[in-house]
Coordinates of C-alpha atoms and ligand atoms in Angstrom, one line a residue:
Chain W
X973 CA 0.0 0.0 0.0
X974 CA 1.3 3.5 -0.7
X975 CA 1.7 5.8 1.9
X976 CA 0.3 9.1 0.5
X977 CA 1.7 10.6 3.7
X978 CA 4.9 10.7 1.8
X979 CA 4.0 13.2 -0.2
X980 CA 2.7 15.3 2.3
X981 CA 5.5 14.8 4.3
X982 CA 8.1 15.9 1.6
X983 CA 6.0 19.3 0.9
X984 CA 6.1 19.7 4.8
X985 CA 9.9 19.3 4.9
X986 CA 10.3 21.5 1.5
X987 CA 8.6 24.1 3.2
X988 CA 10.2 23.9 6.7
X989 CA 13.9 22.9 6.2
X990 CA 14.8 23.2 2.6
X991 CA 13.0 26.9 2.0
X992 CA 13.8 27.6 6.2
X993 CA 10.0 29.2 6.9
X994 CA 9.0 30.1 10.4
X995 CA 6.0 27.8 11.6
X996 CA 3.2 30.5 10.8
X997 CA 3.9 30.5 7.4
X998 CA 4.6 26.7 6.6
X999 CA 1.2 26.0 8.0
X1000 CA -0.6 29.0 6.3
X1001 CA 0.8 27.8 2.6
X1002 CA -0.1 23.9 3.6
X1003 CA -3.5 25.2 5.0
X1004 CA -4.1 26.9 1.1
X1005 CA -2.8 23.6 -0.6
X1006 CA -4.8 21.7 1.1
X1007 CA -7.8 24.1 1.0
X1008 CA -7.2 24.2 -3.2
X1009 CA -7.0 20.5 -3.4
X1010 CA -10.3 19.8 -1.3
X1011 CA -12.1 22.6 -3.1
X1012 CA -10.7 21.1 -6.6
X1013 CA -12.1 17.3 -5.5
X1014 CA -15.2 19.1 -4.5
X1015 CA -16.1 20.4 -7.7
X1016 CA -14.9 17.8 -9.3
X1017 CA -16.6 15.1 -7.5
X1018 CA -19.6 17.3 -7.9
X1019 CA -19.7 17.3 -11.9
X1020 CA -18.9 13.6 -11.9
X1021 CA -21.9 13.0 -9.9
X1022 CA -24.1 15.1 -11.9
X1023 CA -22.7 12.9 -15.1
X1024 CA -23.8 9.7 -13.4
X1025 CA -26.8 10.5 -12.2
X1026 CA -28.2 11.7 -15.2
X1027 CA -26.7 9.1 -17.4
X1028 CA -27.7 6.1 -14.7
X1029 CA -31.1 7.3 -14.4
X1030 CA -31.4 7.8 -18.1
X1031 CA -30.4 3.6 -18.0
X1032 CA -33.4 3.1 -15.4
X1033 CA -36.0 4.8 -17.6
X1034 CA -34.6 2.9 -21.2
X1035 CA -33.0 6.1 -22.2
X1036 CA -29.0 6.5 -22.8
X1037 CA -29.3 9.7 -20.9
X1038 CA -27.2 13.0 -22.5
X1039 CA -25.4 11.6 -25.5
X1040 CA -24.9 14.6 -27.5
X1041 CA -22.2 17.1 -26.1
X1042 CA -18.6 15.7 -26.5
X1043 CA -18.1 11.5 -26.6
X1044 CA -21.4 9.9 -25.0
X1045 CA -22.4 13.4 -23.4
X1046 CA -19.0 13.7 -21.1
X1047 CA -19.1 17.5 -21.7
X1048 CA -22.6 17.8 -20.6
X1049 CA -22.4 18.7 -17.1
X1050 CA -19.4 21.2 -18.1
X1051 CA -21.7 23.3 -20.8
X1052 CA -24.6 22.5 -17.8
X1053 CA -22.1 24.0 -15.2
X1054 CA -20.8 27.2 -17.7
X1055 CA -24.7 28.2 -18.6
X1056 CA -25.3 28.4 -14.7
X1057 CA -22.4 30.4 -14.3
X1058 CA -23.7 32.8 -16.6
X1059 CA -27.5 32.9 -15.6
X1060 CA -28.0 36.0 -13.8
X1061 CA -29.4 36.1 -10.2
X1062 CA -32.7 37.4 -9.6
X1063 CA -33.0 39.9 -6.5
X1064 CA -36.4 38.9 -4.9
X1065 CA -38.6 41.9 -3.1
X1066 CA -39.1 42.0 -0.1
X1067 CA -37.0 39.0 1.3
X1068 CA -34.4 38.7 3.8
X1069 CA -31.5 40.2 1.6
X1070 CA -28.9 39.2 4.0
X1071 CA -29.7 35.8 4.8
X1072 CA -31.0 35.1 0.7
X1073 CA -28.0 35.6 -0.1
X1074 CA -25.9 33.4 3.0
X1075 CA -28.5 30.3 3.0
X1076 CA -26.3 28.8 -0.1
X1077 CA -22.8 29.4 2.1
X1078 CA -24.0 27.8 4.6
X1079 CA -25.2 24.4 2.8
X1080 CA -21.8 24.5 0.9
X1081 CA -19.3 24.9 3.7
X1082 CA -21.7 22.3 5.7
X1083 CA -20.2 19.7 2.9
X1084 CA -17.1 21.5 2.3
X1085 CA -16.5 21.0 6.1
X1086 CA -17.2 17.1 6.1
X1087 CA -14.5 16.8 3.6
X1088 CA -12.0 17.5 6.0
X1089 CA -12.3 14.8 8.3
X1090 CA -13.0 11.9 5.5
X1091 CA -10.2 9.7 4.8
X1092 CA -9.5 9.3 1.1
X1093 CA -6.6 7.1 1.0
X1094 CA -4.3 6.1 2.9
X1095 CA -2.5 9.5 4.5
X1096 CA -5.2 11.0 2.4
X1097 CA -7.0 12.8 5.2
X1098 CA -6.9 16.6 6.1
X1099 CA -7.6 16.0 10.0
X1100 CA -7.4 13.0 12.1
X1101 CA -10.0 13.8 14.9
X1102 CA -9.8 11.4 17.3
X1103 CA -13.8 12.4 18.3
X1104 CA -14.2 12.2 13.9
X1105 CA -17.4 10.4 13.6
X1106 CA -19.2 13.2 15.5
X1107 CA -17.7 16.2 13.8
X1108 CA -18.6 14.7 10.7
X1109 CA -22.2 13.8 11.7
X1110 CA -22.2 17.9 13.6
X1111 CA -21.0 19.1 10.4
X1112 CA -22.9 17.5 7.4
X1113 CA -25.8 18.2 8.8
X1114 CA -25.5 21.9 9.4
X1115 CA -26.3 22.5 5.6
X1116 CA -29.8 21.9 7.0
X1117 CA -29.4 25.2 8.3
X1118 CA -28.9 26.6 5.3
X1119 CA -32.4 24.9 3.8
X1120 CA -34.1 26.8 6.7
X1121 CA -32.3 29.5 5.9
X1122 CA -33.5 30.0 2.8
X1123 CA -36.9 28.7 3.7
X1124 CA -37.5 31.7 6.1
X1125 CA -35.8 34.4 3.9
X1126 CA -37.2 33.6 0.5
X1127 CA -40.1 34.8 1.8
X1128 CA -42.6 32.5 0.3
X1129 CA -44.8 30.3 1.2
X1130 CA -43.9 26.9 -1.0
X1131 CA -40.0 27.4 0.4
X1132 CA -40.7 27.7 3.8
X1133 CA -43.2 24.9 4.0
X1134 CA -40.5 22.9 2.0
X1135 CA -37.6 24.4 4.6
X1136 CA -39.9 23.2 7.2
X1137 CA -39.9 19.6 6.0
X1138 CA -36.3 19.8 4.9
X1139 CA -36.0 20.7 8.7
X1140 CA -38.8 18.0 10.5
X1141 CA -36.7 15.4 8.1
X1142 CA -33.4 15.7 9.1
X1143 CA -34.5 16.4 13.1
X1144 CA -35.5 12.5 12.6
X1145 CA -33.4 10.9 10.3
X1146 CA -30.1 12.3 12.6
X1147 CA -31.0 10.2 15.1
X1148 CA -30.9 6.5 13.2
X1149 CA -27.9 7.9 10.8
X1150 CA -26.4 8.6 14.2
X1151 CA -27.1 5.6 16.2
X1152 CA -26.3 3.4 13.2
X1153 CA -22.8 4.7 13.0
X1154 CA -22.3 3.9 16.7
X1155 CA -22.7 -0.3 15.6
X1156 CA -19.2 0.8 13.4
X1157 CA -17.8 2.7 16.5
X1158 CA -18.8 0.1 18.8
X1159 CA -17.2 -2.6 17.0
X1160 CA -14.5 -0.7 16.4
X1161 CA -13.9 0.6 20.0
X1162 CA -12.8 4.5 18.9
X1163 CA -14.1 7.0 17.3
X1164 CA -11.4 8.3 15.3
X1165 CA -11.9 7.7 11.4
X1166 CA -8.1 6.4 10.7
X1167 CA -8.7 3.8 13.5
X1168 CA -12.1 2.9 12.4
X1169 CA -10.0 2.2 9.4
X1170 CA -7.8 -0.1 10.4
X1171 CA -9.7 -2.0 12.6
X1172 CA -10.9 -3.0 9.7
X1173 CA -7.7 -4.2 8.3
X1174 CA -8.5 -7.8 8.7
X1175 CA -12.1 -8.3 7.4
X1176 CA -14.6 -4.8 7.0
X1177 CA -16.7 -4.1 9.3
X1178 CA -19.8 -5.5 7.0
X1179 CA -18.4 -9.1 7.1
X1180 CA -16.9 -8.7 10.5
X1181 CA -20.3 -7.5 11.8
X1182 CA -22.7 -10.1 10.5
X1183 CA -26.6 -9.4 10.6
X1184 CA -25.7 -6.0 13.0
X1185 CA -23.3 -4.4 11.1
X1186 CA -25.4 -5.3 7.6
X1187 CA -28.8 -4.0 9.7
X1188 CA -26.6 -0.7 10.8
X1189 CA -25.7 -0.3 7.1
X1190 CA -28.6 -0.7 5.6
X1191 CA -30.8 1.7 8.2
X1192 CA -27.3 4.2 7.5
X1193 CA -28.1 4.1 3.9
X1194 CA -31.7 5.0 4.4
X1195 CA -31.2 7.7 6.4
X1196 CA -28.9 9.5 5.2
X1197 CA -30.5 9.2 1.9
X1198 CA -33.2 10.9 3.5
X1199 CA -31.0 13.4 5.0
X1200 CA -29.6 14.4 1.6
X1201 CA -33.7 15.5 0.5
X1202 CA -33.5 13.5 -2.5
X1203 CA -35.4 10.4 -3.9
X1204 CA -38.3 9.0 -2.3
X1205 CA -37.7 11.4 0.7
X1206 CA -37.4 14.8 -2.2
X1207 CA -41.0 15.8 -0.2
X1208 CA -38.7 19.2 1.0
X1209 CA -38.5 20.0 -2.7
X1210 CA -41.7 18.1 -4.1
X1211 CA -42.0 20.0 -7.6
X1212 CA -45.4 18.7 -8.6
X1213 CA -46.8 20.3 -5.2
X1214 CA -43.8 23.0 -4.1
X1215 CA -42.8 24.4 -7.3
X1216 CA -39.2 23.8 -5.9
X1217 CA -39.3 23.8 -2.3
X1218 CA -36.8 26.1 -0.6
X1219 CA -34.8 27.0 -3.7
X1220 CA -37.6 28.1 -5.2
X1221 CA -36.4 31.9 -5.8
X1222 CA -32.9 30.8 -6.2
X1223 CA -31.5 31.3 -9.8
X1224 CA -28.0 31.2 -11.0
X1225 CA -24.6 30.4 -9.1
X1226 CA -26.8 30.6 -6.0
X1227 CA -28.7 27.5 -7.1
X1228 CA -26.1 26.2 -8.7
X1229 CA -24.7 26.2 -5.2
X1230 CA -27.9 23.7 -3.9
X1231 CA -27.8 22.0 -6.9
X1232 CA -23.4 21.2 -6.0
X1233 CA -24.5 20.3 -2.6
X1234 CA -27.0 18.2 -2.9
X1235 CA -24.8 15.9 -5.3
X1236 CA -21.9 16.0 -2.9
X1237 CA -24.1 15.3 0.4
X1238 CA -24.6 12.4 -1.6
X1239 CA -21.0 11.6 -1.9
X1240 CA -20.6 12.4 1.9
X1241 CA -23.1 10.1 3.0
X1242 CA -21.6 7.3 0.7
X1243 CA -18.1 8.0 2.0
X1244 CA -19.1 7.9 5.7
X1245 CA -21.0 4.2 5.0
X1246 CA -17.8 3.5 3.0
X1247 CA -15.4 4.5 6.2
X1248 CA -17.7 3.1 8.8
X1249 CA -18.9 -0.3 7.0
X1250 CA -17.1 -0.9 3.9
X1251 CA -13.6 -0.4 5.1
X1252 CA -12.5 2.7 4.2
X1253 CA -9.9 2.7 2.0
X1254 CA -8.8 -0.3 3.3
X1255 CA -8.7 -3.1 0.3
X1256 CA -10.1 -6.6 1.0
X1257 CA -8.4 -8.2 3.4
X1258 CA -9.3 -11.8 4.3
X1259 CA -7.9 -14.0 6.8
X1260 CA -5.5 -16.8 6.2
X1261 CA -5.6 -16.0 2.5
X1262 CA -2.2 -14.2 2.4
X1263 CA -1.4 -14.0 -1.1
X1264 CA -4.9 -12.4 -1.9
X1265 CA -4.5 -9.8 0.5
X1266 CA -1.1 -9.3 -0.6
X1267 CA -2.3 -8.6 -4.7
X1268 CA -5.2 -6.4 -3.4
X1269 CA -2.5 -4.3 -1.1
X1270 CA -1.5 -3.3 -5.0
X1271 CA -4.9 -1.2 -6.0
X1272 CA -4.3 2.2 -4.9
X1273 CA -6.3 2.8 -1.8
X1274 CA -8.1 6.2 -3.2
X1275 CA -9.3 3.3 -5.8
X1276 CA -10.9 1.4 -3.2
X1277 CA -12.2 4.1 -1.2
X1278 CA -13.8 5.8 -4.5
X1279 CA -15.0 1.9 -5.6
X1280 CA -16.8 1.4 -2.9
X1281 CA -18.3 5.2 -2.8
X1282 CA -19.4 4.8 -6.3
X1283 CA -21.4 1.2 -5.0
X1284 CA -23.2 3.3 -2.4
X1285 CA -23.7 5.9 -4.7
X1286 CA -25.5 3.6 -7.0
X1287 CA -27.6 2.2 -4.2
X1288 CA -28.5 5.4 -3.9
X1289 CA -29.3 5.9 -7.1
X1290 CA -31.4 2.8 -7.6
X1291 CA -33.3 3.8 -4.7
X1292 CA -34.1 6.7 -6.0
X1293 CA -35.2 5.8 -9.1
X1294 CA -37.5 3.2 -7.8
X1295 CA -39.7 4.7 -5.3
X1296 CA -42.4 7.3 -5.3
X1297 CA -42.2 10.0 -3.2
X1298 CA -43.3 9.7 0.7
X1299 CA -45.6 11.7 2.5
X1300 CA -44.5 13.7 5.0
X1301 CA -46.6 11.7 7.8
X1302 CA -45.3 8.2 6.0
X1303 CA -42.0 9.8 5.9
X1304 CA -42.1 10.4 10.1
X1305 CA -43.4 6.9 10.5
X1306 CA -40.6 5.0 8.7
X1307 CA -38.8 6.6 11.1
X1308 CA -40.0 7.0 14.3
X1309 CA -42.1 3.5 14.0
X1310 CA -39.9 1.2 12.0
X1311 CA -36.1 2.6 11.9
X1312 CA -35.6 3.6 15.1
X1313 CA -36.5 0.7 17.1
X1314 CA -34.7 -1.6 15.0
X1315 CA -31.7 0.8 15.1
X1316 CA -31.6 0.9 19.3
X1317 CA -32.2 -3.0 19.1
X1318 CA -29.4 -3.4 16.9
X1319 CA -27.1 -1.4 19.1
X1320 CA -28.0 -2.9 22.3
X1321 CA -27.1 -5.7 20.4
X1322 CA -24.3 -5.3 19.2
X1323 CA -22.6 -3.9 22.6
X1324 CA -24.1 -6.9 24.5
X1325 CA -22.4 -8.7 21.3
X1326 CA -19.0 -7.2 22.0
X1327 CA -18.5 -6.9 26.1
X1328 CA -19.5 -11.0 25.8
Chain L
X1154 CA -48.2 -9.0 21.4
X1155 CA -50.9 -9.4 18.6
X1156 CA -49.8 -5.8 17.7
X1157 CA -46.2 -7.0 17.8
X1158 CA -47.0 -9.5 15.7
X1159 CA -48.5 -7.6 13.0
X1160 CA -45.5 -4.8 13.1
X1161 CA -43.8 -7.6 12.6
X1162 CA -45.6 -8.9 9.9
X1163 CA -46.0 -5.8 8.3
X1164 CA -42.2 -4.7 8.4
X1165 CA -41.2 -7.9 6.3
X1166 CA -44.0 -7.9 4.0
X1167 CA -42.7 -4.3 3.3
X1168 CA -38.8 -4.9 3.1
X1169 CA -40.4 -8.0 0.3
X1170 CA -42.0 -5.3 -1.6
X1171 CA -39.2 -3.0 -1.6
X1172 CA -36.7 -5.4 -3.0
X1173 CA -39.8 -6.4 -5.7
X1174 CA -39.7 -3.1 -6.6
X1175 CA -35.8 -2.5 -7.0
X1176 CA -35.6 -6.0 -8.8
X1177 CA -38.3 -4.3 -11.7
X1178 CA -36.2 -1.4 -11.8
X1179 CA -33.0 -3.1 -11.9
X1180 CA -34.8 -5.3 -14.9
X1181 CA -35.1 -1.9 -16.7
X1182 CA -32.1 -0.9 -16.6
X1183 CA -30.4 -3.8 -17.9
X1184 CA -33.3 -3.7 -20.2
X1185 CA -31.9 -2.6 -24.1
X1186 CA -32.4 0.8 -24.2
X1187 CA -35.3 2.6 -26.7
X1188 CA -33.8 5.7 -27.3
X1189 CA -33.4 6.6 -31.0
X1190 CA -29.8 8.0 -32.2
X1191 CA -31.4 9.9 -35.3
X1192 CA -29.5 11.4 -37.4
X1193 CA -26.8 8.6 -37.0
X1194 CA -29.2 6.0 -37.7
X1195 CA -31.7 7.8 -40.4
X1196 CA -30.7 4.3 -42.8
X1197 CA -31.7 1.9 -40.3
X1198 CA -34.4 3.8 -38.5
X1199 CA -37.8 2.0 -38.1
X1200 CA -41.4 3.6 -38.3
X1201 CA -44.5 2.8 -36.7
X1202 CA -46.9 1.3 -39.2
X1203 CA -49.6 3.8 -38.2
X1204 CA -47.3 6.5 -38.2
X1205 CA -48.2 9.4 -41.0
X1206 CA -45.6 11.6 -42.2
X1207 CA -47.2 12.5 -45.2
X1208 CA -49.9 11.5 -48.1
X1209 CA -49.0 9.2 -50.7
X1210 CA -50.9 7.9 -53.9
X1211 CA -49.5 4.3 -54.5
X1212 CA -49.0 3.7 -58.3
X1213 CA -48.2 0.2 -59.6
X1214 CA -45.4 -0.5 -61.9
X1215 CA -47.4 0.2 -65.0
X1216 CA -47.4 3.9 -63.4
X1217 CA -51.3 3.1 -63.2
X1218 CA -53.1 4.6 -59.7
X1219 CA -56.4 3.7 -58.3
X1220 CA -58.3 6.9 -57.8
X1221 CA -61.3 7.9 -59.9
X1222 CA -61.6 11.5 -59.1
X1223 CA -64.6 11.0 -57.6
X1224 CA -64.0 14.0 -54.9
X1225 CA -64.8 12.2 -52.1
X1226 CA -61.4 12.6 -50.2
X1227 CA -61.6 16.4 -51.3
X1228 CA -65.3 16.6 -49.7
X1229 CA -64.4 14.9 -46.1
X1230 CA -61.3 16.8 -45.9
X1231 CA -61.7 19.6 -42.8
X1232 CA -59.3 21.8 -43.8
X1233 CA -59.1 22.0 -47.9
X1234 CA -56.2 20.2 -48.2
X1235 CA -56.9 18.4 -50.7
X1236 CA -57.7 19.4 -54.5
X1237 CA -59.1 16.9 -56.7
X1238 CA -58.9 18.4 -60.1
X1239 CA -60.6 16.4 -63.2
X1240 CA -62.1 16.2 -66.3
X1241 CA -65.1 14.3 -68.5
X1242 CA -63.1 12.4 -70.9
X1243 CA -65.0 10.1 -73.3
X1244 CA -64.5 6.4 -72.9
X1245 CA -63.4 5.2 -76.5
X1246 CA -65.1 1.8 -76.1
X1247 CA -68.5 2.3 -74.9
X1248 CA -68.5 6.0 -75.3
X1249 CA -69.5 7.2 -72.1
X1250 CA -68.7 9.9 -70.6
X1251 CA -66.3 9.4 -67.8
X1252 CA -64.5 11.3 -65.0
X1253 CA -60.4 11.5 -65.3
X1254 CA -57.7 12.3 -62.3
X1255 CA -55.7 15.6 -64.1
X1256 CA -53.7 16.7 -60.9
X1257 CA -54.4 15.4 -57.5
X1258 CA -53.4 18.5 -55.1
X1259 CA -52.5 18.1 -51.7
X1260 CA -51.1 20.5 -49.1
X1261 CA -48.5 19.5 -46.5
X1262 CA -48.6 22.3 -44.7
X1263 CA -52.3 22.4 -43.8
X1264 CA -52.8 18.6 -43.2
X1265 CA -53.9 17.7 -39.9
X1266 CA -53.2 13.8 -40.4
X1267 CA -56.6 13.4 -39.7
X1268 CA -56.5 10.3 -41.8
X1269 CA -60.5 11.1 -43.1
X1270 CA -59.1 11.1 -46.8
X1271 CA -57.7 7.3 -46.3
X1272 CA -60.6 6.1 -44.4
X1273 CA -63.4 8.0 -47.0
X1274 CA -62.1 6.4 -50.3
X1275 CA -63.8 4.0 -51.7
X1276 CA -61.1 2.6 -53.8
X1277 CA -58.1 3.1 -51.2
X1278 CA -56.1 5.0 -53.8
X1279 CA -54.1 7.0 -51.0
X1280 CA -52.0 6.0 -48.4
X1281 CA -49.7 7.0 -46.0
X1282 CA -45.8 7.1 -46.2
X1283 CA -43.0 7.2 -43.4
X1284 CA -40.6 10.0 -44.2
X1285 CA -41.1 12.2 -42.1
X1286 CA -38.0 14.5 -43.0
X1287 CA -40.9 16.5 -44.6
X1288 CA -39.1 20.0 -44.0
X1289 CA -38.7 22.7 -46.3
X1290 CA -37.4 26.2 -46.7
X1291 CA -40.5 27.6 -49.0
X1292 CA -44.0 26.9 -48.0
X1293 CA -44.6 26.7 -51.8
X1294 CA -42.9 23.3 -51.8
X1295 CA -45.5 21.7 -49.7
X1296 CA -48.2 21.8 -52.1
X1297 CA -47.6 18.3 -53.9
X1298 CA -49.0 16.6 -56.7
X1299 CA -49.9 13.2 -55.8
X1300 CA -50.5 11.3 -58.7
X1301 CA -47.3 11.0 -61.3
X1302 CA -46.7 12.7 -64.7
X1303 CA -48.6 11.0 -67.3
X1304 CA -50.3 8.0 -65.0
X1305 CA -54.0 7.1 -65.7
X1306 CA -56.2 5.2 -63.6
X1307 CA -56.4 1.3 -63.2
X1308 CA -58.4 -0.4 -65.8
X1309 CA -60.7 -3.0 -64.5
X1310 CA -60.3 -5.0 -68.0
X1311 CA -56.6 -5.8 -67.5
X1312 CA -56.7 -9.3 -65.7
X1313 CA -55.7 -7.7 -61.9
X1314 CA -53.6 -10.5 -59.7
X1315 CA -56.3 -12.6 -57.5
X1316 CA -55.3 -10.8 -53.9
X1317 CA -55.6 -7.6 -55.5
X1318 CA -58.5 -8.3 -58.0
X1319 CA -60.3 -9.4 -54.2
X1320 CA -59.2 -5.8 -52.7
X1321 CA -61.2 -3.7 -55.1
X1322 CA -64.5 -5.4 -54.4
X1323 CA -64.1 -6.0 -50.9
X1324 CA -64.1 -2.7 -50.9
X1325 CA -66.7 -1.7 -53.9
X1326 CA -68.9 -4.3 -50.9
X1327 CA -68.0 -2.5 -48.4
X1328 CA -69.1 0.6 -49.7
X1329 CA -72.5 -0.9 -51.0
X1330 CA -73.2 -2.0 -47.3
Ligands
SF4_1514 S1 -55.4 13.7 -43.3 FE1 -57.2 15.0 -42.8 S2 -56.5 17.1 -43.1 FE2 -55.0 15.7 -44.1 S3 -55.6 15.6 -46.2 FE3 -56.6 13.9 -45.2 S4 -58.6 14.6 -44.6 FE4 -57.4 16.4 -45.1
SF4_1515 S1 -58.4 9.5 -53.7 FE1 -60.1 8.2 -53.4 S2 -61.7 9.5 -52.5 FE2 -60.2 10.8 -53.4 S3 -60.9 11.2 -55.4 FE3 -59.5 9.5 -55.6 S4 -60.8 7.7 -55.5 FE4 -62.0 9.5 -54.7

């Protein structure tokens, strides 16, 4: 496995011996680099999302999805991205100017902060918490804030009643997205992400687990599916009964910003079942077959940990593409009736499971 | 516990029909797709039978057509389309006078593919075509004359094939009926 940790290192000793910089400004150049590179994966990650989502649900409905700009539609999501760039933003009357214009901020940097903390590869990882899993569950879902946000200050009725669902959703959902990660912590006996990791060295967490850690990821899956407002649980943006929901009056960059963050909250909440369940970066390791693990120890591990993203991600996907939408009072059901007592039985569980 | 029961009950008969539901979608996608690649495949493209780009008056190889002129088409038409323009020619043999087709108009561009003209003639002398890549730059090119330079109308005393001999007065019946 390659350490990526190398790399870093090297810059870190460029910067400190070789160039002889005081601390201050080692650590503000190494705070831009790594700001730039996040910010670049972020986009990035963004338009390849937007790519495969069209194009996948295109193969759901037997369409080929956009086929037209550049070899089977590659540059669609690039011209998509430019003409949003270029759309102007509409000032609305009478709203909130203030907090209009902060609600997108705030549901970008909610994702851009969950970044941080996710482990890529490994060495691949901005900051090593050691309390990670909750930073990255306080962080990605403050962009909920955001939704509300722009809810209240739109000043309309269709985006505040979709901000309020946005805001009744996620007040549920944390709790089983939360208490289904703490089967991973459990197991794993810390809560910092590298050592969630490599507990997971010998066998992830999902074979490891048996029926727990399968239930755990499954009920993760669901809820933070619903926590990202899209597919069956879309009912804060509903457009046959909201018009859009709370990004209604958005136009331009400014929705282009919703538009970004709802794609990578998708991402986020693949990555964290990845790092929890799936093992992280970590390739497939099984025990006693020594010459296996050794020729999966040669697949990058930013291959594995994107792999096994892109699974969830399609999960996701098929999901959404499957289901009508919920009601809001069949939406508060699944989850106060059905999710949350299996997820507190599957903790108990588990823990009883463990200390045995 | 009967309540248990039935929340238990009801919680696996849903998870069932959830994973029904992804298997049909999952069957769709693997499912060939339908989407038509047009102008790459314009060769190899295939039509609906029922599908009516435009009005067509079939002639057989002896550039011989069916219609008589009689107007009908012209009369049932909502919109004028069509222009049945004739004249009384006399009938060498028996020396009766007799209707011929001079031009058969029709207008492209005022057609609502009703289909009345098809359905109302008695001698199914037009027809429908597929190519739809109807599209013009002058509107004047849209008026089209339907039947070909120099064609005349079938005669019944040429021996006809059987199938199509049987055509002609299943439908002469079905216009007595
Ligand atoms: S399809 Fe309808 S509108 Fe067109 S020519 Fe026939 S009768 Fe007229
Ligand atoms: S096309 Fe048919 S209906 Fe029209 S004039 Fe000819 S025979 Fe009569």
């Amino acid at each position: 496995m390659f350490d990526f940790s190398v790399i870093t290192c090297w810059i870190d000793n460029l910067l400190r011996v070789e160039w002889g910089l005081p601390d201050f400004w080692t650590l503000a150049i190494e705070f831009v680099l790594v700001g730039v590179a996040l910010l670049t994966a972020y986009a990035l990650i963004a338009l390849v999302l937007i790519y495969a989502e069209r194009k996948i649900c295109g193969f759901f409905q037997c369409r080929i999805g956009p086929n037209r700009v550049g070899k089977w539609g590659l540059l669609q999501v690039v011209a998509d991205m430019i003409k949003i760039l270029t759309k102007e933003i509409i000032p609305i009357k009478r709203s909130d100017k203030f907090l209009f214009l902060m609600a997108p901020f705030f549901v970008i940097i909610g994702s851009i902060l969950t970044f941080a903390a996710l482990p890529f590869g490994l060495g691949l990882q901005a900051i090593d918490f050691n309390i990670g899993v909750v930073y990255i569950l306080a962080v990605s879902s403050l962009g909920v804030i955001g939704i509300l946000l722009a809810g209240w200050s739109s000043n309309n009725k269709y985006s505040l009643i979709g901000a309020i669902r946005s805001g009744a959703q996620l007040v549920s959902y944390e709790l089983s997205a939360g208490l289904s990660l703490m089967v991973a912590v459990v197991l794993a006996g810390t809560m910092q992400l590298s050592e969630i990791v490599e507990a997971q060295s010998d066998l992830w967490f999902i074979f490891k687990g048996g029926i727990f850690a399968f239930v755990a990821f499954v009920i993760y899956l669901i809820a933070g599916h619903a926590e990202t407002n899209r597919g069956p649980f879309d009912l804060a943006e509903a457009e046959s009964e909201l018009t859009a929901g709370y990004h209604t009056e958005y136009s331009g960059i400014t929705f282009g910003f919703y538009y970004v963050a709802e794609y990578t909250n998708l991402f986020i909440v693949a990555a964290i079942a990845t790092t929890m369940f799936l093992g992280g970066w970590m390739p497939l390791h099984i025990p006693g077959f020594d010459a296996f693990n050794a020729v999966m120890d040669y697949i990058p591990t930013p291959i594995w940990f994107f792999g096994k993203c892109a699974f969830c991600i399609f999960m996701a996907l098929w999901v959404r593409w499957s289901y009508p939408r919920l009601r809001i009072d069949q939406l508060l059901k699944l989850e106060w009736k059905v999710l949350m007592p299996i997820t507190l039985v599957n903790l108990a569980a588990v823990a009883v499971a463990v200390t045995m | 516990m009967k309540s248990f029961y039935l929340y238990i009950k009801e919680l696996f008969e849903g998870i069932c029909n959830l994973i029904l539901g992804l298997k049909i979608s999952m069957m769709n996608f693997l499912r060939p797709k339908v989407t038509e690649q047009y102008p790459e495949n314009r060769k190899t493209a295939q039509h609906f039978d029922r599908f009516r780009a435009r009005l067509v008056m079939p002639h057989n190889e002896k550039n011989e057509h069916k219609c008589i002129a009689c107007g009908i088409c012209e009369m049932n038409c909502p919109n004028g389309t069509i222009q049945v323009l004739s004249s009384m020619v006399e009938d060498p043999e028996t020396g009766r006078k007799k209707k011929v087709l001079d031009k058969y108009i029709y207008d492209l561009g005022t057609c609502t593919f009703c289909n009345m003209c098809v359905t109302s003639c008695p001698h199914k002398a037009i027809a429908w075509s597929q190519d739809f890549e109807q599209a013009v730059f002058d509107r004047d090119r849209l008026y089209c004359q339907l039947n070909a330079e120099g064609s005349h109308v079938e005669s019944k005393t040429i021996p006809t094939p059987k199938t199509e001999g049987k055509q002609n007065t299943s439908t002469v019946n079905g216009q007595e009926s």
